[in-house]
XYZ file of C-alpha atoms in Angstrom:
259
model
C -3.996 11.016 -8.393
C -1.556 7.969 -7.723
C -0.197 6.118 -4.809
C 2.937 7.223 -3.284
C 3.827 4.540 -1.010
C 2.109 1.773 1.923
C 3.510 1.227 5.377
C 3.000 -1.734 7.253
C 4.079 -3.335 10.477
C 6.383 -6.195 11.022
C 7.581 -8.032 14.255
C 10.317 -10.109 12.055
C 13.040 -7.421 10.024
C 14.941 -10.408 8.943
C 11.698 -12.436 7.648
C 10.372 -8.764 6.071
C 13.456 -8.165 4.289
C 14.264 -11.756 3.042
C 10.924 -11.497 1.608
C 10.182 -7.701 -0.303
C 14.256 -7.812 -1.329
C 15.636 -11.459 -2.147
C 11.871 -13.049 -2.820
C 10.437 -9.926 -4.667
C 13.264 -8.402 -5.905
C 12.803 -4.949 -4.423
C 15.898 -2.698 -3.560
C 16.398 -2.057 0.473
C 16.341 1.585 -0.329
C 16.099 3.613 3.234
C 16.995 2.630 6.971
C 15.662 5.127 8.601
C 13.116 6.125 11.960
C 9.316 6.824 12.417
C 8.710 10.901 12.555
C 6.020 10.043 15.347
C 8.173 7.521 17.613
C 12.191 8.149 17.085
C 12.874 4.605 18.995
C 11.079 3.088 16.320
C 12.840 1.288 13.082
C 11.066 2.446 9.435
C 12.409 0.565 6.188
C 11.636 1.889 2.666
C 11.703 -0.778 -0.246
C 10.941 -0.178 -3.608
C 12.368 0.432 -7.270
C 16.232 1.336 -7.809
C 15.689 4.639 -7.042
C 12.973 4.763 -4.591
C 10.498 6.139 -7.027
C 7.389 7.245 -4.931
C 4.423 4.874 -6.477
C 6.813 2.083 -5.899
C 7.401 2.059 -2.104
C 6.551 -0.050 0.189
C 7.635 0.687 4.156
C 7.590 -1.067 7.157
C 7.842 -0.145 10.872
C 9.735 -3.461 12.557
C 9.279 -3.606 16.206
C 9.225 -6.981 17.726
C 6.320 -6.225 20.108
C 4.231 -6.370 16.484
C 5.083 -9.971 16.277
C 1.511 -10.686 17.469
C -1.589 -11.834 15.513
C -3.344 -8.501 14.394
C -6.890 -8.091 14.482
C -8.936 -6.986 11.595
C -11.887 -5.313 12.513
C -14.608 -2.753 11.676
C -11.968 -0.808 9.695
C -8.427 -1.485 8.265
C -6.108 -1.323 5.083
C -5.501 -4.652 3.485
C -3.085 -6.328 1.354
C -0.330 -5.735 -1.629
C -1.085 -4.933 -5.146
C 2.127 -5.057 -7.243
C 1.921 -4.632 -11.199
C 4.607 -6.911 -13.123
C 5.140 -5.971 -17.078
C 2.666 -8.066 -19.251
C 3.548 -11.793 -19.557
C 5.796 -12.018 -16.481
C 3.361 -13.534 -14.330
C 3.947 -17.403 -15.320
C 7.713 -16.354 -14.422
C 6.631 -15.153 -11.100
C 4.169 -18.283 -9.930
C 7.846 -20.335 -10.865
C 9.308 -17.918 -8.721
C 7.268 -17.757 -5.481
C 6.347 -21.955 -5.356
C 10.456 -21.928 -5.801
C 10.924 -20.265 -2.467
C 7.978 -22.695 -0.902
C 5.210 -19.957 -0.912
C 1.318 -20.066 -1.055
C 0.613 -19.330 -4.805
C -3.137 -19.474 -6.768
C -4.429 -17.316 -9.966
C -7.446 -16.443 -9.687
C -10.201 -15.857 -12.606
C -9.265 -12.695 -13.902
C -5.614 -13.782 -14.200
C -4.565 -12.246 -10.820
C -1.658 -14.122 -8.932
C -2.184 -14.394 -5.016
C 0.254 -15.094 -2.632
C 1.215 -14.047 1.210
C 4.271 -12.505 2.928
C 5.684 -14.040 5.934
C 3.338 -11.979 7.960
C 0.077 -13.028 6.363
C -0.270 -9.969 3.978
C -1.951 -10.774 0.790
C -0.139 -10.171 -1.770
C -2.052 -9.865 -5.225
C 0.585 -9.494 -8.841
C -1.025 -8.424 -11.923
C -0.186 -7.723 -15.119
C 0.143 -4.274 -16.592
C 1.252 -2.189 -20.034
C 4.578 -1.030 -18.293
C 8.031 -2.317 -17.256
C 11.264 -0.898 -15.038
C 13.842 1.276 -17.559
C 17.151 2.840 -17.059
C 17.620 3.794 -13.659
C 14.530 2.386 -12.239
C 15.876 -1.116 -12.562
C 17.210 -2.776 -9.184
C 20.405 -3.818 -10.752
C 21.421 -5.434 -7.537
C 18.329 -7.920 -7.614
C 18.327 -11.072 -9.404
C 14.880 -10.797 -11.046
C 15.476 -10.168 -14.850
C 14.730 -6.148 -15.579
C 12.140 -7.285 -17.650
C 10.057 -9.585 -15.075
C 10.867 -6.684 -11.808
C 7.880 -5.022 -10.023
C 7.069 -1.695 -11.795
C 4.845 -0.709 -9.076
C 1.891 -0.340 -6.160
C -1.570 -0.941 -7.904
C -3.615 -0.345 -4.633
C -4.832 -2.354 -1.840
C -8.346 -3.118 0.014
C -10.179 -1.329 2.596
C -12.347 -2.513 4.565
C -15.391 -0.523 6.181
C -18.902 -0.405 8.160
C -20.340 1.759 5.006
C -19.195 0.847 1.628
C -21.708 3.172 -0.020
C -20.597 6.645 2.429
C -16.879 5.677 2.169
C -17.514 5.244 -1.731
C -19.142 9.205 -1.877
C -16.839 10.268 0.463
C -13.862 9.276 -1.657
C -15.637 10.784 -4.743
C -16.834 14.121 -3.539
C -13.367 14.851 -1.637
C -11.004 13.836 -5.007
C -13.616 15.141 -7.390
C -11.239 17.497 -8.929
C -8.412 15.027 -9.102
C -9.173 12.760 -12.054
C -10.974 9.790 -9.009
C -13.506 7.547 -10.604
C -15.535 5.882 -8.151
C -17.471 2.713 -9.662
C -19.088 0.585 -7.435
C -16.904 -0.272 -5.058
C -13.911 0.609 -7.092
C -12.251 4.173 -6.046
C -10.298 4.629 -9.372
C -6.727 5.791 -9.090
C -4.213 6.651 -12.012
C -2.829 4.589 -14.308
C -4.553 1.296 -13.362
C -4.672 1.876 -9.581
C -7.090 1.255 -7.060
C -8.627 1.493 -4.059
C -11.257 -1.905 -3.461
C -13.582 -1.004 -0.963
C -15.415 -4.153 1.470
C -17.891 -4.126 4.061
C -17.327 -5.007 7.533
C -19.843 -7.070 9.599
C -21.850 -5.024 11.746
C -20.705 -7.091 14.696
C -16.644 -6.995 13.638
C -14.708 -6.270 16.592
C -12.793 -3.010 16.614
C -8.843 -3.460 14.471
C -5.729 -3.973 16.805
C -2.222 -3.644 15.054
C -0.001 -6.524 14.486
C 2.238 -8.003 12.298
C 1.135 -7.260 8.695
C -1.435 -4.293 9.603
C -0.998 -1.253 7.382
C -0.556 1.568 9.555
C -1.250 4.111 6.583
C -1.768 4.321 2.459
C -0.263 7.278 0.967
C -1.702 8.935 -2.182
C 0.526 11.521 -4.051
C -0.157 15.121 -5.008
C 1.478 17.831 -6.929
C 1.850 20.639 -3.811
C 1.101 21.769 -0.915
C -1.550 24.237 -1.882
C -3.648 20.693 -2.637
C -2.970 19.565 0.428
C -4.684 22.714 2.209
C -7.532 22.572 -0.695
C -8.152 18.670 0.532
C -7.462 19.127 4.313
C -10.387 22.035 3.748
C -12.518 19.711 1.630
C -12.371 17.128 4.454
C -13.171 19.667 7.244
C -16.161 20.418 4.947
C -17.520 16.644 4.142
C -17.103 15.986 7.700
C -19.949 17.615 8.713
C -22.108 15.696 6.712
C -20.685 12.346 6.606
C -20.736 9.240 9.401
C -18.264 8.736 11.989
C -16.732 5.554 10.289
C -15.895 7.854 7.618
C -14.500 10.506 9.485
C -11.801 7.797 11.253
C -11.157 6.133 8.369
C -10.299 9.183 6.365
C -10.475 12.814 8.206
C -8.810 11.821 10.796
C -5.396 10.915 9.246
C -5.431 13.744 6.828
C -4.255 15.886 9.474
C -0.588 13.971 9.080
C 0.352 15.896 5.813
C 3.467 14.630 4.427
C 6.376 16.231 2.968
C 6.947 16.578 -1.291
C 3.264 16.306 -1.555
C 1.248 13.366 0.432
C -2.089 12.788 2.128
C -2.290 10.032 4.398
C -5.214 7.375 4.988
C -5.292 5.316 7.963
């Protein structure tokens, strides 16, 4: 099982744009609208092509432009893959347009977007090809994001959310370790613990309103939706919102949805 794409809120299009496109060298790929709520703005960003694994979407709406609360439970956070040995090219590249930039321990790159999302860049066995290049960018083909590696989530119950996440994508190739859920091909989802007193999440700029994972049908996404009904009787109520609830937006060509 892999990531299809994030979205994310914004309050500043301009700011968002000038950052994922000209900073990161994504292609502005879709200007579209949000299913839920027509009046409201959705832009897709990601590889030439828009391959699903590499987008990244935001809702801009400048009542968002607001501080955001993180709470009891919430997404977190970027992680982009670069090919291996592009990463001293991309510290250049982010102090060059004035942005916060450390490297941590393991060799992880950390930065921020202009709404306070971390941003994490790691190195991985893989690089853009053919089509899949963003031609239009001026980040060399061999340097240019291949992809999403994951993103944090943040929870009362590391432990339930943990079986949770194992039990439901048992049959889908998930390793849970710790508090590592175990995606494909070097993605993750990193699971935290939320103070027992954390107030409850409000959107803002930079919240993730959902994280997408991919499947091959739609006859897995009745076999999950039925899983989840299933688990739900059994597990807590922090699990239930985090995941249950927003498996009952099924997406089209083969998503589930976490919120």
């Amino acid at each position: 099982m892999k990531t299809h794409h994030v979205s994310l809120l914004t309050g500043n299009f301009k700011q968002n744009a000038h950052f994922y496109v000209d900073i990161l060298g994504l292609r502005f790929i879709k200007n579209s609208i949000n299913q839920a709520k027509p009046h409201m703005r959705h832009v897709y960003y990601g590889d030439f092509i828009g391959t699903p694994g590499t987008v990244v979407t935001f809702f801009p709406d400048a009542k968002l432009d607001r501080p955001r609360v993180d709470g009891k439970m919430f997404f977190n956070g970027l992680h982009f893959g670069v090919p291996a040995g592009a990463l001293p090219y991309w510290q250049e590249r982010l102090l060059s347009f004035n942005l916060p930039v450390t490297v941590d321990g393991r060799g992880i790159l950390h930065t921020q977007d202009f709404d306070a999302i971390p941003i994490e860049i790691k190195a991985v066995n893989q690089q853009q090809f053919d089509w899949h290049i963003n031609f239009m960018s001026d980040v060399p083909a061999e340097k240019q994001i291949t992809g999403i590696l994951g993103a944090e989530l943040h929870v009362p119950d590391v432990v339930a959310t943990a079986n949770f996440f194992e039990q439901l994508f048992s049959n889908y190739g998930v390793v849970v370790k710790g508090n590592v859920v175990n995606l494909a091909d070097e993605q993750a989802i990193y699971l935290y613990e939320t103070p027992s007193d954390a107030p409850e999440s409000k959107f803002g700029k930079g919240s993730t309103d959902h994280f997408a994972l991919a499947v091959e049908s739609s006859q897995d996404l009745d076999y999950l939706w039925a899983r989840a009904r299933e688990q739900g009787c059994g597990v807590v109520k922090s699990i239930l919102i985090v995941v249950i609830s927003t498996l009952s937006t099924l997406l089209s060509r083969g998503a589930i949805v976490l919120r």
